[in-house]
Short mmCIF file of C-alpha atoms in Angstrom, two decimals:
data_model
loop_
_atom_site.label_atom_id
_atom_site.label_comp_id
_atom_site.label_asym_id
_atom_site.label_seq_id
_atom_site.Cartn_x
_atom_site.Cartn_y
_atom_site.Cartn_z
CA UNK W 1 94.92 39.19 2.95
CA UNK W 2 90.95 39.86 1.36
CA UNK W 3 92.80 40.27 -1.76
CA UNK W 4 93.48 36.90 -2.10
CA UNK W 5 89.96 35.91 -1.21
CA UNK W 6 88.45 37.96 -4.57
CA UNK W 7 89.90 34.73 -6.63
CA UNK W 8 88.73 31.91 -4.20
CA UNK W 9 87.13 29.24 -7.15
CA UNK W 10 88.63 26.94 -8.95
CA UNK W 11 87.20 25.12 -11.84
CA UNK W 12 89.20 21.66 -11.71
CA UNK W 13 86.48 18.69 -10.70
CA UNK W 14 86.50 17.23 -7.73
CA UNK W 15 84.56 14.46 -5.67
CA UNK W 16 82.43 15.98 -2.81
CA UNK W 17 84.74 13.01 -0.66
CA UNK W 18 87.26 15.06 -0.63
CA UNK W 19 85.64 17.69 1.57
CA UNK W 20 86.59 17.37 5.65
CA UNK W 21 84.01 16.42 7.96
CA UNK W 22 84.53 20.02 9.56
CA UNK W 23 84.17 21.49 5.95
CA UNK W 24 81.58 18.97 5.19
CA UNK W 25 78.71 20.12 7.50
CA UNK W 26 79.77 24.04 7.19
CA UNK W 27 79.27 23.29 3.45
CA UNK W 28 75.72 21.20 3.70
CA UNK W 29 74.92 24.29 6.08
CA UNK W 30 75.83 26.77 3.56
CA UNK W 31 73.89 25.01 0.67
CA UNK W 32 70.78 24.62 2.64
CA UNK W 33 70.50 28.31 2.79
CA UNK W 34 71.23 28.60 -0.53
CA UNK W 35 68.82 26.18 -1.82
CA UNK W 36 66.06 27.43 0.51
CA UNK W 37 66.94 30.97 -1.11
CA UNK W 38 67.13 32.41 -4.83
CA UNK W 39 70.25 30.68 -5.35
CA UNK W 40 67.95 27.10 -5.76
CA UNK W 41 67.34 28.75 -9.44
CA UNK W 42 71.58 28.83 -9.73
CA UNK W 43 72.13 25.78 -8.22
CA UNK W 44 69.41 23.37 -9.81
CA UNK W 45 68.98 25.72 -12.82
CA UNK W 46 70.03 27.95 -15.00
CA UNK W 47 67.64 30.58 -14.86
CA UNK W 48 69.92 32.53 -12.44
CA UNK W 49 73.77 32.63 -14.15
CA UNK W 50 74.96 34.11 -10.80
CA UNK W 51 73.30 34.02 -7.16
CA UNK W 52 74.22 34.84 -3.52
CA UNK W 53 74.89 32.26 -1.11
CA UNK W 54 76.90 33.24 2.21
CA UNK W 55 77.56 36.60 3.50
CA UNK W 56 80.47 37.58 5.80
CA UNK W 57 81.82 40.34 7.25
CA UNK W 58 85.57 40.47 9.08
CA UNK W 59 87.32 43.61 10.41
CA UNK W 60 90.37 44.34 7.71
CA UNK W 61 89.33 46.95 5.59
CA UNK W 62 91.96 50.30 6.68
CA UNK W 63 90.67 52.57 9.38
CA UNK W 64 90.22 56.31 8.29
CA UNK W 65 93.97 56.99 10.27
CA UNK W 66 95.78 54.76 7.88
CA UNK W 67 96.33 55.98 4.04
CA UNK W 68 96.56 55.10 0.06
CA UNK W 69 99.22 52.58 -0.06
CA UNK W 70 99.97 51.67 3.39
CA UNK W 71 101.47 48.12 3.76
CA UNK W 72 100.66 47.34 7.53
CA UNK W 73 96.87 47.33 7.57
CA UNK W 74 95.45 44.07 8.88
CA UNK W 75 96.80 42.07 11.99
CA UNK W 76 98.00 38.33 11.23
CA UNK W 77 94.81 37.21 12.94
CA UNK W 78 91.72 39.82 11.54
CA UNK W 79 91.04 37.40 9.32
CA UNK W 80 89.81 34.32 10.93
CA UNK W 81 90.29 30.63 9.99
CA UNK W 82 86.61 30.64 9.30
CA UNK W 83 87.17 32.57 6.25
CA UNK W 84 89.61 30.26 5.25
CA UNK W 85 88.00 27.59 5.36
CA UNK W 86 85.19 28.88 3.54
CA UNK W 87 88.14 29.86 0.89
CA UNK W 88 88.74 25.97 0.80
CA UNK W 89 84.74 25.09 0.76
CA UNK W 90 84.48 27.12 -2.36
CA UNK W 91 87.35 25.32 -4.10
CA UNK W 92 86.12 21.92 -3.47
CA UNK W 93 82.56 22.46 -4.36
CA UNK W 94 83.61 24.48 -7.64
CA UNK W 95 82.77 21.42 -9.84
CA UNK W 96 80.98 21.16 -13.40
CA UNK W 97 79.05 23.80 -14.57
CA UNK W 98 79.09 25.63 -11.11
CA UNK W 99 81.89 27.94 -9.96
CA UNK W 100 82.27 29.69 -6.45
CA UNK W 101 83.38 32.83 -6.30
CA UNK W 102 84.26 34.56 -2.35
CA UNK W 103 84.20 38.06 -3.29
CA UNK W 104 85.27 40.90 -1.35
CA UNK W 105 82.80 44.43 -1.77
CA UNK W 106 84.06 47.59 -2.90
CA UNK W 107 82.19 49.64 -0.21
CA UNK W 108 83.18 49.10 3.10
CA UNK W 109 81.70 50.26 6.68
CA UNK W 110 84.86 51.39 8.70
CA UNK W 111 87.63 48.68 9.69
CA UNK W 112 84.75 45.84 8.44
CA UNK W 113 84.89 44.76 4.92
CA UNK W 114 81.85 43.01 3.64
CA UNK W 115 82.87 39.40 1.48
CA UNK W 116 79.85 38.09 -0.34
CA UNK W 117 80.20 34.24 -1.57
CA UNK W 118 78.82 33.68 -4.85
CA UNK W 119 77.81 30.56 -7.47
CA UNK W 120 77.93 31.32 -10.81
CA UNK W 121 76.55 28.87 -13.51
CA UNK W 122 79.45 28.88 -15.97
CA UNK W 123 77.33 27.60 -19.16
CA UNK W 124 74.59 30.50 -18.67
CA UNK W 125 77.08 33.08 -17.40
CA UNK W 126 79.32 32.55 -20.70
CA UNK W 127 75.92 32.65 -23.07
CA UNK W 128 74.64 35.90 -20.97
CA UNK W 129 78.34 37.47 -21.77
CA UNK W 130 77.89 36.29 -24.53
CA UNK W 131 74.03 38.15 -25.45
CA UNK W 132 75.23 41.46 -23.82
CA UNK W 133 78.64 41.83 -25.60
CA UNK W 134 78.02 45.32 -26.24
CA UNK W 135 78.29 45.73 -22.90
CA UNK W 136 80.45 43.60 -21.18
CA UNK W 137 83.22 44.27 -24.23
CA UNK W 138 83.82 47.19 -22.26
CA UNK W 139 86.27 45.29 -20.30
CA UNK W 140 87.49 42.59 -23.15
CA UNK W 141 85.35 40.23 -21.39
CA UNK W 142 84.37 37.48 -23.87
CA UNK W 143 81.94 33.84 -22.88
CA UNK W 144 85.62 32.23 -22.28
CA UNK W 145 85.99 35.05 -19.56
CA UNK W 146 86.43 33.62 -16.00
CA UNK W 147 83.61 34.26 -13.55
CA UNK W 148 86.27 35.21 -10.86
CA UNK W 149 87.40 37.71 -12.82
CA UNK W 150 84.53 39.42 -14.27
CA UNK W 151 82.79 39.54 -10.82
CA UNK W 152 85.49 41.73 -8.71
CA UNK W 153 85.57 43.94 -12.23
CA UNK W 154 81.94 44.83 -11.73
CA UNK W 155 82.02 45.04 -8.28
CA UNK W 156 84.76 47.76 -8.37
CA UNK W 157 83.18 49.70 -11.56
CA UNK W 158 81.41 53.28 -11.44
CA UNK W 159 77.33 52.82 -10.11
CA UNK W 160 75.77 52.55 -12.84
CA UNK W 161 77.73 50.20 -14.57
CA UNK W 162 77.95 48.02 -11.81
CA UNK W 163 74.18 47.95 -11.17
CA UNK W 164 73.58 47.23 -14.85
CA UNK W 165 76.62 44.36 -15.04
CA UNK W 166 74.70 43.01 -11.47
CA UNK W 167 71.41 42.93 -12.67
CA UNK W 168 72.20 40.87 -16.11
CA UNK W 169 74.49 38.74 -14.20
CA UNK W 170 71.68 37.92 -11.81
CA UNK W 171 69.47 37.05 -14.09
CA UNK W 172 66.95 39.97 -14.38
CA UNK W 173 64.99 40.72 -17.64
CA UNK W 174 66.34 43.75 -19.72
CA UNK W 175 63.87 45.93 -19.59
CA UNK W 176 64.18 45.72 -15.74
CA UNK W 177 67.82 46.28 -15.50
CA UNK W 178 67.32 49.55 -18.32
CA UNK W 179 64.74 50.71 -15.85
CA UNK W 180 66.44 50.55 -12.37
CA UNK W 181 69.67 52.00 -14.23
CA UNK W 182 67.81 54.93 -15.77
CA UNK W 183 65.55 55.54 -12.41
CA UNK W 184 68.54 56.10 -10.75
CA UNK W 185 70.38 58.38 -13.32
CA UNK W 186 67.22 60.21 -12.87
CA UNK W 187 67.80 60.77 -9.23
CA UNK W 188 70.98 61.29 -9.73
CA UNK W 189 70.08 64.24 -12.51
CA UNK W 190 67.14 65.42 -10.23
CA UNK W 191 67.84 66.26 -6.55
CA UNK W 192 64.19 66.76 -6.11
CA UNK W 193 63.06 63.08 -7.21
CA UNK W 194 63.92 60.72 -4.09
CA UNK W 195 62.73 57.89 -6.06
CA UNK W 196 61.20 57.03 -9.59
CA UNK W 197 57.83 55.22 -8.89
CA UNK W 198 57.59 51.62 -9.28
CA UNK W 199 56.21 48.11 -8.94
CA UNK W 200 58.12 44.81 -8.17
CA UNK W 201 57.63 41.12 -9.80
CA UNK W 202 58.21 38.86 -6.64
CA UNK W 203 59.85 35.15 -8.12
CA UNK W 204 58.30 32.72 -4.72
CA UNK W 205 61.57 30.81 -3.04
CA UNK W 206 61.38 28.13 -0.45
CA UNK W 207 61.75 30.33 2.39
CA UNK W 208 58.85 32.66 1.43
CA UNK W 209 57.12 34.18 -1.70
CA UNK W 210 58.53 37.93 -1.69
CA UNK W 211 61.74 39.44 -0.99
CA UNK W 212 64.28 37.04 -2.37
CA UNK W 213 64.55 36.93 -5.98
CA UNK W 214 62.52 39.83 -6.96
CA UNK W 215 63.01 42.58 -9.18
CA UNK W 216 61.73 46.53 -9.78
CA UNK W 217 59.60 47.23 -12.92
CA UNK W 218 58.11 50.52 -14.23
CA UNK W 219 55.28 51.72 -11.77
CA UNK W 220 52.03 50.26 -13.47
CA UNK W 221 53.83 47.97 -15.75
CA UNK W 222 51.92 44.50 -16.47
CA UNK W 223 53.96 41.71 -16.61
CA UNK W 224 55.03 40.24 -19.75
CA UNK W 225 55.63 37.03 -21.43
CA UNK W 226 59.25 37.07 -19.82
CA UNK W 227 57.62 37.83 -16.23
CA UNK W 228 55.41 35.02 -17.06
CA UNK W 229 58.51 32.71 -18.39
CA UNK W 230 60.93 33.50 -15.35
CA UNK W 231 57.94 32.84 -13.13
CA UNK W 232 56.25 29.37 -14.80
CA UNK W 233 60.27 28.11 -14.91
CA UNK W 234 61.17 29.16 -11.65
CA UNK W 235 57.41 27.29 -9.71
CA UNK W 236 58.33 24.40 -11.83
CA UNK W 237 61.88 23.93 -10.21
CA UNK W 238 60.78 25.01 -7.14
CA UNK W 239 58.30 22.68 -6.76
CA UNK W 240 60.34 20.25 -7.60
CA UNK W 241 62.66 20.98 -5.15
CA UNK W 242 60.08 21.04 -2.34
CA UNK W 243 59.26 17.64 -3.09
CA UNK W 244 62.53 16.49 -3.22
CA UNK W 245 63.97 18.21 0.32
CA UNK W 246 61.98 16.05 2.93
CA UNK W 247 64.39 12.80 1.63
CA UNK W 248 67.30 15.07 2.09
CA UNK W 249 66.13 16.38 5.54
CA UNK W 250 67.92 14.35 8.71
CA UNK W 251 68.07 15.20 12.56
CA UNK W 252 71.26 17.10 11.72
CA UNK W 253 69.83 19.49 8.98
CA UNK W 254 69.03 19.08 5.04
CA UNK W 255 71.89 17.17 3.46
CA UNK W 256 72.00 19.83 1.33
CA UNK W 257 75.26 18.71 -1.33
CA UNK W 258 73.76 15.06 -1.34
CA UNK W 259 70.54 16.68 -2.68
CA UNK W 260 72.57 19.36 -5.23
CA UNK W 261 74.53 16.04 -6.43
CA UNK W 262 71.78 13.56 -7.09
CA UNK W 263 69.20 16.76 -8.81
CA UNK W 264 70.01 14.88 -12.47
CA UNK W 265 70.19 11.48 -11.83
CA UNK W 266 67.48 9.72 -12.94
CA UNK W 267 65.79 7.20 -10.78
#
């Protein structure tokens, strides 16, 4: 059942030997993308509490003929092993300060239901619950609260809430968050506005300089000292990692956990 797959982490510690050899490569697969993508800034830092990393997409969400409370919705095999397995991959690589979260979305698109996998880095996730108490109180969340948890809750709250609990929990400044929530109360207010005018601050990933980790901003609005911040932080790592992922990078692909195991050890 997706239900099942909205708690997929675990926090225990665990050696990265304990993964399969099946598991093992689907895993170095999955953390190559994620590395290559905004997630790197999750993953090897903390500048992103919570980031993206695999999305899938299986047919069990109820079709419009079946109703509110139904038991007999999804056939024993809708939901393939591959899902389970990723259930498993999550477990195992939930180690430290990182937690995986395999998250079914609210929305779905007729009998498919979308299931995003996330990482969440516990130490900046609690101090961001933490900073934004006000909001995330809401809920009797609290720094202790468990990613897995707090996650579906936002997922499954009303828009605007869940773009604002989104866009703090993915690392955003403020005053970006308070402006794509308000621009789209506005539309929602305004039938005649189709969209507030604005400007985006583009954060460069391995896989390309735009369209990854980027974020709205009021239309005209210079960046500030936090642009500037997020941005000097985010090269620095980044860099870093670029020079570090040719020793990583075999005939078979990037070795993608060896590389996210060794980042702090020193030479």
């Amino acid at each position: 059942m997706v239900v099942g797959l909205a708690v997929a982490s675990c926090q225990v510690s665990r050696p990265f030997t304990t993964l399969q050899n099946s598991d093992r490569a689907l895993a170095d697969s999955m953390l190559a993308y994620a590395l290559d993508h905004e997630a790197v800034y999750t993953l090897l830092d903390t500048i992103k509490p919570v980031s993206s990393v695999k999305f899938l997409r299986f047919p069990v969400a109820k079709t419009s003929f079946m109703k509110d409370g139904d038991h007999q919705v999804t056939p024993g095999d809708s939901l393939p092993a591959l899902a389970l397995q990723y259930a498993r991959i999550c477990a195992e690589l939930s180690k430290g300060d990182h937690q995986f979260v395999m998250m079914p979305f609210a929305q779905k698109e007729g009998h498919m239901r979308n299931i995003e996998i996330y990482v969440v880095r516990k130490s900046r996730f609690s101090s961001l619950i933490a900073q934004h108490a006000a909001f995330f109180g809401q809920w009797g969340f609290t720094p202790e609260s468990d990613p897995a948890t707090v996650l579906p809750v936002i997922e499954y709250e009303s828009r605007h809430d869940r773009n604002r609990g989104y866009g703090l929990l993915f690392g955003y400044p403020l005053y970006a968050v308070d402006f794509f929530v308000t621009a789209n109360q506005t539309v929602e207010k305004d039938t005649t506005i189709k969209l507030v005018p604005r400007d985006f601050f583009a954060i460069p990933v391995y896989a390309g300089n735009k369209g990854h980790f980027t974020y709205a901003m009021p239309k005209g609005h210079q960046p500030s000292e936090i642009d500037s911040m997020i941005y000097r932080r985010a090269v620095h790592t980044l860099d870093r990692y670029k020079a570090q992922r040719p020793k990583y990078f075999t005939s078979g692909g990037l070795k993608a956990i060896a590389l996210w195991r060794n980042w702090n050890k020193k030479p």
